[in-house]
Coordinates of C-alpha atoms and ligand atoms in Angstrom, one line a residue:
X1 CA 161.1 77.6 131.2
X2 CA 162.5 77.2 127.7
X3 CA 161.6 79.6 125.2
X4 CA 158.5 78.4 123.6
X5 CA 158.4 76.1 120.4
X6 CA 155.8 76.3 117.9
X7 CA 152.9 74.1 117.7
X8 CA 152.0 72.0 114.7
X9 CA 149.1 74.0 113.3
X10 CA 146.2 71.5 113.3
X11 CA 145.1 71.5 109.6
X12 CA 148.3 70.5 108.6
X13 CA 148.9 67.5 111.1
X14 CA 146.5 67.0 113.9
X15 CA 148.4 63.7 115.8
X16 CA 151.7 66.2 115.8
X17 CA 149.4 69.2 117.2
X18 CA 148.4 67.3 120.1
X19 CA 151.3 66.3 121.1
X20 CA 152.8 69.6 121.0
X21 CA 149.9 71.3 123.0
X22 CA 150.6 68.2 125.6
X23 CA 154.1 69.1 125.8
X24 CA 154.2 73.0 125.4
X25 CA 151.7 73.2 128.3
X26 CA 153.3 70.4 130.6
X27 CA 150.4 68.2 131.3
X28 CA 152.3 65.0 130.6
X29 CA 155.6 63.4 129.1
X30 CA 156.6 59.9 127.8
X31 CA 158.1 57.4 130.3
X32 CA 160.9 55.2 129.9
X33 CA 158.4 52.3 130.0
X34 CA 156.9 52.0 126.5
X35 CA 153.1 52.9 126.5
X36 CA 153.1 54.5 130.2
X37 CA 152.8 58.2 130.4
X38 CA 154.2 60.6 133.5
X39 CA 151.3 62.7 134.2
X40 CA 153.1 66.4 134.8
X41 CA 151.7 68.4 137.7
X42 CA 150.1 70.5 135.6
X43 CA 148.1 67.5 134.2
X44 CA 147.3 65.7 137.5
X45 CA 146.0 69.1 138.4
X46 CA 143.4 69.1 136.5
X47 CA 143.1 65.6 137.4
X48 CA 142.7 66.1 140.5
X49 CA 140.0 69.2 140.1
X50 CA 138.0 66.5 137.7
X51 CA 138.5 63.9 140.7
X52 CA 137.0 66.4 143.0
X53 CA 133.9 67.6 141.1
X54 CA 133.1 63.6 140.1
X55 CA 133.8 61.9 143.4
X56 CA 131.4 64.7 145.2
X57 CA 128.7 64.1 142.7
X58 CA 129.4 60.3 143.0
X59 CA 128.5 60.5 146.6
X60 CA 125.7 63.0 146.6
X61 CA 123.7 60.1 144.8
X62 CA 124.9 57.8 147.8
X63 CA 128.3 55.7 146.8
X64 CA 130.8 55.5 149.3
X65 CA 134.9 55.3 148.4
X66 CA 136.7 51.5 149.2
X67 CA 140.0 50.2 147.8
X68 CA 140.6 46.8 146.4
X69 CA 144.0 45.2 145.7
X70 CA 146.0 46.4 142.5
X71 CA 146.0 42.0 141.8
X72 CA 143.7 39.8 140.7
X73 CA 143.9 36.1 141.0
X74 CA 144.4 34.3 137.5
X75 CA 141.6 31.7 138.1
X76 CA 139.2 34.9 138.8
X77 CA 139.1 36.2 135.3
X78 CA 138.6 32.8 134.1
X79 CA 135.4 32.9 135.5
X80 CA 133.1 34.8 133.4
X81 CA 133.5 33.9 129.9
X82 CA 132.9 36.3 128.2
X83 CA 135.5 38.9 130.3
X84 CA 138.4 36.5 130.2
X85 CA 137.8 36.7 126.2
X86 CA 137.7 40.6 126.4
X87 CA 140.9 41.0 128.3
X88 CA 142.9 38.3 128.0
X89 CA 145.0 39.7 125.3
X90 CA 146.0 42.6 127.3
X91 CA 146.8 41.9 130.8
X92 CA 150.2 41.9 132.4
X93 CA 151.0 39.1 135.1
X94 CA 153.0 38.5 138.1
X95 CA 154.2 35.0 137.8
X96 CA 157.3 35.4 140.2
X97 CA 157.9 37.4 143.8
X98 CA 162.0 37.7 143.9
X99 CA 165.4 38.5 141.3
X100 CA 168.3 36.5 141.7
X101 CA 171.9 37.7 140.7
X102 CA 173.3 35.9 137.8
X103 CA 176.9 37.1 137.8
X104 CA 176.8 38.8 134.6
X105 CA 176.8 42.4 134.0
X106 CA 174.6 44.6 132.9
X107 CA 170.6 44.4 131.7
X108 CA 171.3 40.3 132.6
X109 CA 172.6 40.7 136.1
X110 CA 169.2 39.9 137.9
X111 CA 166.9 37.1 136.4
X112 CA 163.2 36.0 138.5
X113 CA 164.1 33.6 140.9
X114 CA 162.1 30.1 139.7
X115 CA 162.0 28.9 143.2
X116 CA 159.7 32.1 143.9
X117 CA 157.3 30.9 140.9
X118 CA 153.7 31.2 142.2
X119 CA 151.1 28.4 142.2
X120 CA 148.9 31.0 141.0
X121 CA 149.9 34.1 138.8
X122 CA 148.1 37.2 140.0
X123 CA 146.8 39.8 137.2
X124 CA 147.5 43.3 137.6
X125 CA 143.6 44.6 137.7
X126 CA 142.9 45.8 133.7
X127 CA 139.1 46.3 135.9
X128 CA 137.6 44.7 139.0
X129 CA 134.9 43.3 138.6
X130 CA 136.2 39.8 139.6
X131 CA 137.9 40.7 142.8
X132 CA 135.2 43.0 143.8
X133 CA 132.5 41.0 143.2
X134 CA 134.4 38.2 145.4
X135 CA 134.2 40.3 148.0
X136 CA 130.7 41.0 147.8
X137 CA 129.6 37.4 147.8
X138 CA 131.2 37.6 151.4
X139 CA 129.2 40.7 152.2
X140 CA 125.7 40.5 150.8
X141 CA 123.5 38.1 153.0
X142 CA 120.0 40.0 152.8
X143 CA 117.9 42.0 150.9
X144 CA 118.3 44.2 153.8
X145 CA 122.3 44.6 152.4
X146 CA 121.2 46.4 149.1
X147 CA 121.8 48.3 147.0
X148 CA 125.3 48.1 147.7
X149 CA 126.9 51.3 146.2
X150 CA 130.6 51.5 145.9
X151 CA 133.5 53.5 143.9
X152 CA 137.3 53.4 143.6
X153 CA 139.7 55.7 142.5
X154 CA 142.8 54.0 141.3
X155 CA 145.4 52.9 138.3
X156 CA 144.5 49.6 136.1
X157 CA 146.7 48.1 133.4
X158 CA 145.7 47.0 129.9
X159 CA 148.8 46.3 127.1
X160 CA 148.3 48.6 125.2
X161 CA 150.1 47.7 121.8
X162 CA 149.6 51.2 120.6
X163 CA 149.5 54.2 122.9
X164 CA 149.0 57.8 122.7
X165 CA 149.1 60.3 125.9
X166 CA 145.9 60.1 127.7
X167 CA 143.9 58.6 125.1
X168 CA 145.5 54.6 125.3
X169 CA 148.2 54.3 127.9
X170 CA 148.9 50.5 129.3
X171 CA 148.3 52.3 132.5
X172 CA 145.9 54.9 133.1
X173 CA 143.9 56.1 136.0
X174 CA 140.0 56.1 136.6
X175 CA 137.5 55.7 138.9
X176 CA 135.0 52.7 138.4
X177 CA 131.9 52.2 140.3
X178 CA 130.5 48.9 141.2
X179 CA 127.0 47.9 142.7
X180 CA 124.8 45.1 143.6
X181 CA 121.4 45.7 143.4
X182 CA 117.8 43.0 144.3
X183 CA 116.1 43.5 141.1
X184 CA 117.0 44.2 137.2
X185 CA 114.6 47.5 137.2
X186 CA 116.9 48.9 140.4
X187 CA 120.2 48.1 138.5
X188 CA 119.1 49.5 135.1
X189 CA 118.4 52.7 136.7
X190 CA 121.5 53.2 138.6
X191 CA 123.2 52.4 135.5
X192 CA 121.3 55.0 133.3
X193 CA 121.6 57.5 136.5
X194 CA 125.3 57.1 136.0
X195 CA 125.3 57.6 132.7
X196 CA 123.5 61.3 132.9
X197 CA 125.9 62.3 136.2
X198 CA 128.9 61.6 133.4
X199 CA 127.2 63.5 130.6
X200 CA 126.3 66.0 133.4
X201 CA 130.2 66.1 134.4
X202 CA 131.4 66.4 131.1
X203 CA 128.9 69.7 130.1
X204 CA 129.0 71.2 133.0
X205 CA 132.8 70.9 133.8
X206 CA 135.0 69.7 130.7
X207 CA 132.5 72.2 129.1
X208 CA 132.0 69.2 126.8
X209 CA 129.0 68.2 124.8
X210 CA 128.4 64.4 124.4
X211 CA 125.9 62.1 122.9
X212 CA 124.1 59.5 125.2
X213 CA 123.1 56.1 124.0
X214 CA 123.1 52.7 124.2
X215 CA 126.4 50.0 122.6
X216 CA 125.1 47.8 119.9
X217 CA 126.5 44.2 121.3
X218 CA 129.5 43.9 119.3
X219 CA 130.8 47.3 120.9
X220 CA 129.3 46.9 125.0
X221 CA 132.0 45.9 128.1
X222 CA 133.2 42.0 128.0
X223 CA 130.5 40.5 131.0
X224 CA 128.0 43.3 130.4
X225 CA 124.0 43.2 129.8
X226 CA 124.2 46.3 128.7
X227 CA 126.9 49.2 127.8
X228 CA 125.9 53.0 127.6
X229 CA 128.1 55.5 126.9
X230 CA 128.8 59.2 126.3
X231 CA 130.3 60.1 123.0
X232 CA 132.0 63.2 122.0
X233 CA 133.1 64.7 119.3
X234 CA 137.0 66.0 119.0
X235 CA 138.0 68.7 116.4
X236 CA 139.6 66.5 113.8
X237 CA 135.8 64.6 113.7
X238 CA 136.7 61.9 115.2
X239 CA 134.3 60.5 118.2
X240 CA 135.9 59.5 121.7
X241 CA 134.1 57.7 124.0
X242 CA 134.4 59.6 127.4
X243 CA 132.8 57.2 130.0
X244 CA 130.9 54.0 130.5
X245 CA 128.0 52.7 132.4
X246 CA 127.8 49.3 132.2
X247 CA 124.2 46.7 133.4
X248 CA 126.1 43.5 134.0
X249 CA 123.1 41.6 134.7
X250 CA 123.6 38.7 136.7
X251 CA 126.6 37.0 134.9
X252 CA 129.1 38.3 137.8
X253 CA 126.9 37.1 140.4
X254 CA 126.6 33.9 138.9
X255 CA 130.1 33.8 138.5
X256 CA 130.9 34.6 141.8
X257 CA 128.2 33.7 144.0
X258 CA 126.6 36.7 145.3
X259 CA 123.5 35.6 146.6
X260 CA 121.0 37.3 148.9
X261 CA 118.3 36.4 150.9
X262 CA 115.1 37.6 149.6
X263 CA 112.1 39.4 152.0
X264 CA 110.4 36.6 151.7
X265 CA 113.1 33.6 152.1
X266 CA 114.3 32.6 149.2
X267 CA 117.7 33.1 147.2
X268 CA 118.6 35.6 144.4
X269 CA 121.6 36.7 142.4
X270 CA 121.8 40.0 142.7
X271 CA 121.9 42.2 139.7
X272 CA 125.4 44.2 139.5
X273 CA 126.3 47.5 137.7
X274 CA 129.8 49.1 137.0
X275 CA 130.8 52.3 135.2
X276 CA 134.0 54.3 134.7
X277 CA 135.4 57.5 133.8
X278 CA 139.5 57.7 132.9
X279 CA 142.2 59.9 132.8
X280 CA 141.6 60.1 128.9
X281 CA 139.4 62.9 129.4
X282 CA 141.9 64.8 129.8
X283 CA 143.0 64.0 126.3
X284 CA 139.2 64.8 125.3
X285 CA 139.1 68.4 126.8
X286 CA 142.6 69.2 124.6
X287 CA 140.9 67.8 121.2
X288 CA 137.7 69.1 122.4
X289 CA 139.4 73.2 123.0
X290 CA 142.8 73.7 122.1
X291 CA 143.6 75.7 119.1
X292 CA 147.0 76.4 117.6
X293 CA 148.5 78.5 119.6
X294 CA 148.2 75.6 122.3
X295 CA 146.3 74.3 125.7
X296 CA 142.4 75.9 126.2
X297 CA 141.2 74.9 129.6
X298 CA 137.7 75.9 130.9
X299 CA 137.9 77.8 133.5
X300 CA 136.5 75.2 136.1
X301 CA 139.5 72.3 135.8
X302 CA 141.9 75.2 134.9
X303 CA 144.9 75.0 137.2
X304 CA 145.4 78.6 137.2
X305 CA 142.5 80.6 136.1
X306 CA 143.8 84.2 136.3
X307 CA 147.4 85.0 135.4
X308 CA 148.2 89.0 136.1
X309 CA 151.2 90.0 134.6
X310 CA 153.1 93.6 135.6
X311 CA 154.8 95.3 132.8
X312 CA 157.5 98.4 134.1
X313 CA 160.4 99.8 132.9
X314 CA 161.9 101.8 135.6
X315 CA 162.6 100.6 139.0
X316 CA 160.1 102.5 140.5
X317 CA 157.5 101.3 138.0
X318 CA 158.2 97.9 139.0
X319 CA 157.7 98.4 142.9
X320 CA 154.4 100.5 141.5
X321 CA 152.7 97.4 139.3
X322 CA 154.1 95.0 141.5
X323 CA 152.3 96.1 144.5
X324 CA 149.4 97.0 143.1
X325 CA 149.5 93.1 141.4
X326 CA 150.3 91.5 144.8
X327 CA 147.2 93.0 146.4
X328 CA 145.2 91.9 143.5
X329 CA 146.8 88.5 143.7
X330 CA 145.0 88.2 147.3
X331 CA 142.1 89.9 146.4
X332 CA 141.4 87.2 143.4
X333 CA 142.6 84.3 146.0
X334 CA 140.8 84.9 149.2
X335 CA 137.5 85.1 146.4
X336 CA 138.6 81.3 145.2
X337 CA 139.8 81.8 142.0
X338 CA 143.1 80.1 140.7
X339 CA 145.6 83.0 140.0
X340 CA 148.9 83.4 139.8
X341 CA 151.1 86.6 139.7
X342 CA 154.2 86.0 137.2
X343 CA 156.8 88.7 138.5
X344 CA 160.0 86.8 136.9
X345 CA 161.8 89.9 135.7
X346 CA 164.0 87.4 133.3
X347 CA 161.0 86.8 131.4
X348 CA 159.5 89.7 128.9
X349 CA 155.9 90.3 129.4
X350 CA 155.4 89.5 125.6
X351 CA 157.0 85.7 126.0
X352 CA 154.8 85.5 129.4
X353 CA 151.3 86.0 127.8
X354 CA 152.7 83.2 124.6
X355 CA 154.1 80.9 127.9
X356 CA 150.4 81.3 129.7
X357 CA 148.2 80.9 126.0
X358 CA 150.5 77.7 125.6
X359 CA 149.5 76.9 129.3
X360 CA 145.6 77.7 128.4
X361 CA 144.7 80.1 130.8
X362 CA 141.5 81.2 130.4
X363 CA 142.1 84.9 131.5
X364 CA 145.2 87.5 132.0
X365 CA 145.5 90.4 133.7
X366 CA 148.2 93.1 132.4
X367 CA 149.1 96.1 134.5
X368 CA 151.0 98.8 133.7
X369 CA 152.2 102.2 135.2
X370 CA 149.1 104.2 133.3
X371 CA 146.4 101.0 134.3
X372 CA 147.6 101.2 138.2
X373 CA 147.2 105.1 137.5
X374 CA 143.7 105.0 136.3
X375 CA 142.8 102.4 138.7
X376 CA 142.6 99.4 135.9
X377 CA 143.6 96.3 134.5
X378 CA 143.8 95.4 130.9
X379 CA 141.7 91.9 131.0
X380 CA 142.3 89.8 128.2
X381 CA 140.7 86.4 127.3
X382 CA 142.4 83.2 126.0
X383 CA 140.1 82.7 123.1
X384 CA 140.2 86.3 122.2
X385 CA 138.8 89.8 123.5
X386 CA 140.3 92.3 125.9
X387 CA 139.5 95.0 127.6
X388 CA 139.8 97.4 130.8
X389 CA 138.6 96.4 133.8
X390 CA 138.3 98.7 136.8
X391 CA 140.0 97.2 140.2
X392 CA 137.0 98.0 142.3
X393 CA 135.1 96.0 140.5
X394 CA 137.8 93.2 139.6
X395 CA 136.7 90.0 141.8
X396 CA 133.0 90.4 140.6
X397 CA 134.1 90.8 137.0
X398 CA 137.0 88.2 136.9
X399 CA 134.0 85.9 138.3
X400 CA 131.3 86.4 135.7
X401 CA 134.1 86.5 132.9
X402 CA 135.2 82.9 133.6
X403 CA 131.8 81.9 134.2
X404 CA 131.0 83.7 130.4
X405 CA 134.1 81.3 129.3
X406 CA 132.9 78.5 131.1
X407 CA 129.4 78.5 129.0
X408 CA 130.8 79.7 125.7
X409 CA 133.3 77.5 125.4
X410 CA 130.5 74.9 125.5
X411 CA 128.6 76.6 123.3
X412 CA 131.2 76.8 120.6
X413 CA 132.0 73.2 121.2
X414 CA 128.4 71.9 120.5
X415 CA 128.2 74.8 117.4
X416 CA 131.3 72.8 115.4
X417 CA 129.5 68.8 116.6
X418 CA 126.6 70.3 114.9
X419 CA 128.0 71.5 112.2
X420 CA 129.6 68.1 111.7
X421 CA 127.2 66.0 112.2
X422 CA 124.6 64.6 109.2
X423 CA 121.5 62.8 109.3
X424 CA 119.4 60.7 107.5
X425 CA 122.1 59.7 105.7
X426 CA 121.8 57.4 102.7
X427 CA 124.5 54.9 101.9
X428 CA 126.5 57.1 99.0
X429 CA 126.0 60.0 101.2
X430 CA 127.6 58.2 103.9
X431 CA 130.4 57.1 102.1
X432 CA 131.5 60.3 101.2
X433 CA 130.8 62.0 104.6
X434 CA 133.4 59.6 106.1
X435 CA 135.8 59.9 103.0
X436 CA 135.9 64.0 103.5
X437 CA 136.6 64.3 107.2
X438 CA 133.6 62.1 109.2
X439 CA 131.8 63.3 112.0
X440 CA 128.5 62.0 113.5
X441 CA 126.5 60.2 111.2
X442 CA 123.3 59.1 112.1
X443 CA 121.6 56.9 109.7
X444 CA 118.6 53.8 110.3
X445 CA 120.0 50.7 111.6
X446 CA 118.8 46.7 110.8
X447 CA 120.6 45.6 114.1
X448 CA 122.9 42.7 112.2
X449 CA 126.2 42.9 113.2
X450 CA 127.1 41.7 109.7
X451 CA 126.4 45.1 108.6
X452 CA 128.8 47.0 111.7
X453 CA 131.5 44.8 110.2
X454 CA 130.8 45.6 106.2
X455 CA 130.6 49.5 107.5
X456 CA 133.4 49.2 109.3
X457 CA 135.9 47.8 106.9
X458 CA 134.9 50.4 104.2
X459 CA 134.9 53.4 106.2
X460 CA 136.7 52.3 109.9
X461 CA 133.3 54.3 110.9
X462 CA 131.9 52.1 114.0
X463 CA 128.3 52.9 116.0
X464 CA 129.2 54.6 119.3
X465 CA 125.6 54.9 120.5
X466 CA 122.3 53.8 119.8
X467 CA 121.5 57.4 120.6
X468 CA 118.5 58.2 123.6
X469 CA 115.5 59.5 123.0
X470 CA 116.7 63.2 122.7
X471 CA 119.3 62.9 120.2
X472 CA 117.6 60.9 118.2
X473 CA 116.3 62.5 114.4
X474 CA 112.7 63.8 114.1
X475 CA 111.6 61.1 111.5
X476 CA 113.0 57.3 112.6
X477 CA 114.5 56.0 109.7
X478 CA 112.8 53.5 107.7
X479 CA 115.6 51.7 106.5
X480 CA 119.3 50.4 107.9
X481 CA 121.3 53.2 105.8
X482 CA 123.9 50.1 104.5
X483 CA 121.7 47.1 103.3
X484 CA 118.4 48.7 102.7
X485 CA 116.6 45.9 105.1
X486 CA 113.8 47.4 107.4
X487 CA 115.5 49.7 110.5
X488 CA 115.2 48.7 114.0
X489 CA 116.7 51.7 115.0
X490 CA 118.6 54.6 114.9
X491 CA 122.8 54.6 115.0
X492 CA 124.8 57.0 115.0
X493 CA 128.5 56.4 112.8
X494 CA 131.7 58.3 113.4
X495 CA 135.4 57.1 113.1
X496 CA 136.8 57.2 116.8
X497 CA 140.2 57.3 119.1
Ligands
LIG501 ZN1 121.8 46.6 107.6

């Protein structure tokens, strides 16, 4: 590996800082397609732990996995208005199937062949409600055929005219859920069941605090009833919205047919539901952990948990440390932690504990000639504190120290939201709260959408939830915190990615 760079400290540019911890700790790079990222294996590993962790809670509360085509027929998205309007500015589409040589040379030399124009143009999915719900107008019949619970895992497109790794890329990954259910009461719980599993996924996991609420209408999905979300809150005050659980109603069924036979003989549209989580959480946990001396995992969707370094000088040292590191190495394994024993002797130990920081490793092990003498390891943590740790006792105390992590990097994460949050704001108040750095304002709301626009232009501040019950302030406000007029209810304002 190179020799490190230095990171853009984040109080002096926060956009540059990201970057660098994105490409000091090899999660991701830029592609030679404008707006599409290459997710690095470090980055898809974590991926892949957050795919894990999700998909087995997914089907604990009963969805099973399908896979529906990467295209979407053009006439399909035309069919519920409102959806076609939401994404009809950024969808790509396949309007030809072959090339055909021109004879020049160069970038011209292959040109779509218009005799393989198609009647139709297919979309490349930016979401599937259209085709999926086509498919489950073939396969509901009966009330006896819901709820029908279903998830995919897979890549969807949306042109992106301005991207940023993880955060807006024209193609990212997610998973999106998609169910029919008999009644409105059956789909508006599975939708808010949804919603805690995310806000579940992200504390417990991403070690993430979020907010749960409901969209106002100018902010919920293209097609939906209803939009809920989890917000969070990134260092630099800015909100991101981690994940969306969407009541759709019955506009899709309409749309599409998906009728059932009720227990008593007559037809209904079903009600449907869909909800998503993306590969921009990954973007979220960096803004959400990483200081300036780069990457901060918590320990759960850390690739490698546990890096033990050996420092020697001699010859014999080195067979001492090293041996003593291997049998840790299997120790730490066989108990299911992530670790990794870093025994490049080209490398100084010094540039391997600023290569592994970079790489946000929660916890490093150091041995030495006088530890492996005094049966120890020197333990120290990512976000600061070390310490001697006896090998006897290493696999138990490696396991509550990541566990320790785990929880206090959530802790510290929902200490700074706090402290950056106001409420009760009035409308002078919240004009300077957004002009000196933003956060989570929460302020009374009259529910016109002229005042979201007003707000908006003067402060790019948006609402991202309607918060629940929990978040919400002791006192309701009594009055929308921009016009004064009586509030219907609570908002919370932040300026967000
Ligand atoms: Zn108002």
């Amino acid at each position: 590996m190179a020799q490190a760079q230095k990171i853009t400290p984040r109080a002096q540019d926060f956009s540059e800082w990201y970057n660098d911890v994105i490409m000091q700790a090899e999660l991701a790079d830029y592609s030679p397609v404008r707006g599409c990222m290459v997710i690095r294996p470090t980055g898809y590993r974590i991926w892949e732990l957050m795919q894990r962790a999700l998909d087995d809670m997914i089907k604990a509360e009963g969805h099973q996995n399908a896979y529906f085509p990467l295209f979407i027929p053009q006439s399909f998205l035309a069919k519920e208005a409102e959806h076609v309007e939401g994404f009809a500015k950024e969808v790509a589409i396949v309007t030809h199937t072959r090339l055909k040589a021109t004879g020049k040379i160069g970038a011209g030399a292959v040109t779509p062949d218009p005799e393989s124009a198609l009647e139709e143009p297919l979309v490349v999915r930016p979401t599937s409600e259209t085709i999926i719900y086509a498919m489950f107008a073939k396969w509901i019949q009966s009330y006896r055929d819901l709820p029908l619970l279903l998830n995919q895992w897979c890549n969807v497109v949306r042109w992106e005219r301005r991207t940023r790794l993880f955060l807006r890329t024209t193609e990212f990954l997610w998973q999106e859920g998609h169910t029919a259910h008999a009644d409105e009461a059956d789909a508006e719980r599975e939708a808010r069941l949804i919603l805690g599993m995310y806000r579940k996924f992200a504390e417990q996991w991403l070690a993430m605090p979020v907010i749960t609420g409901m969209k106002t209408e100018s902010e919920k999905f293209a097609g939906a009833l209803r939009t809920y979300a989890i917000e969070a809150l990134m260092q630099d005050r800015k909100a991101l919205q981690a994940g969306t659980s969407h009541n759709l109603g019955q506009n899709f069924a309409k749309a599409f047919n998906v009728q059932y036979q009720t227990a008593t003989g007559g037809q209904e549209y079903v009600w449907n539901t869909s909800w998503g989580v993306t590969t921009r959480l990954i973007g979220a946990l960096i803004m959400t952990h990483s200081d300036d001396f780069g990457f901060v995992c918590p320990p759960r969707l850390a690739p490698t948990q546990v890096v033990i370094v050996p420092i020697w000088k001699s010859d014999e040292e080195r067979g001492q440390v090293l041996a003593v590191g291997e049998r840790i190495r299997t120790e730490l394994h066989t108990a299911g932690v992530r670790v990794v024993l870093d025994a490049r002797d080209t490398v100084k130990p010094g540039a391997k504990y600023f290569e592994w920081e970079a790489r946000g490793v929660p916890l490093r092990l150091e041995i030495g000639p006088r530890d492996v003498a005094a049966g120890q390891a020197m333990a120290a943590r990512r976000l600061g504190g070390k310490g001697p740790v006896s090998l006897a006792e290493l696999a138990r105390v490696v396991a509550r120290t990541l566990d320790e992590v785990q929880a206090a990097m959530l802790a510290a994460a929902l200490e700074r939201r706090e402290a950056a949050s106001v409420r009760g704001v009035t409308k002078p108040e919240f004009l300077e709260f957004m002009r000196t750095g933003g956060g989570f304002a929460y302020g009374g709301f009259c529910g016109d959408a002229a005042c979201e626009v007003a707000i908006k232009e003067a402060t790019a501040a948006t609402i991202r939830v309607l918060p629940d019950d929990e978040f919400r302030s002791r006192e309701a406000p009594q009055t929308c915190m921009w016009c004064g007029k009586p509030s219907l209810v609570e908002a919370v304002w932040a300026q967000a990615y």
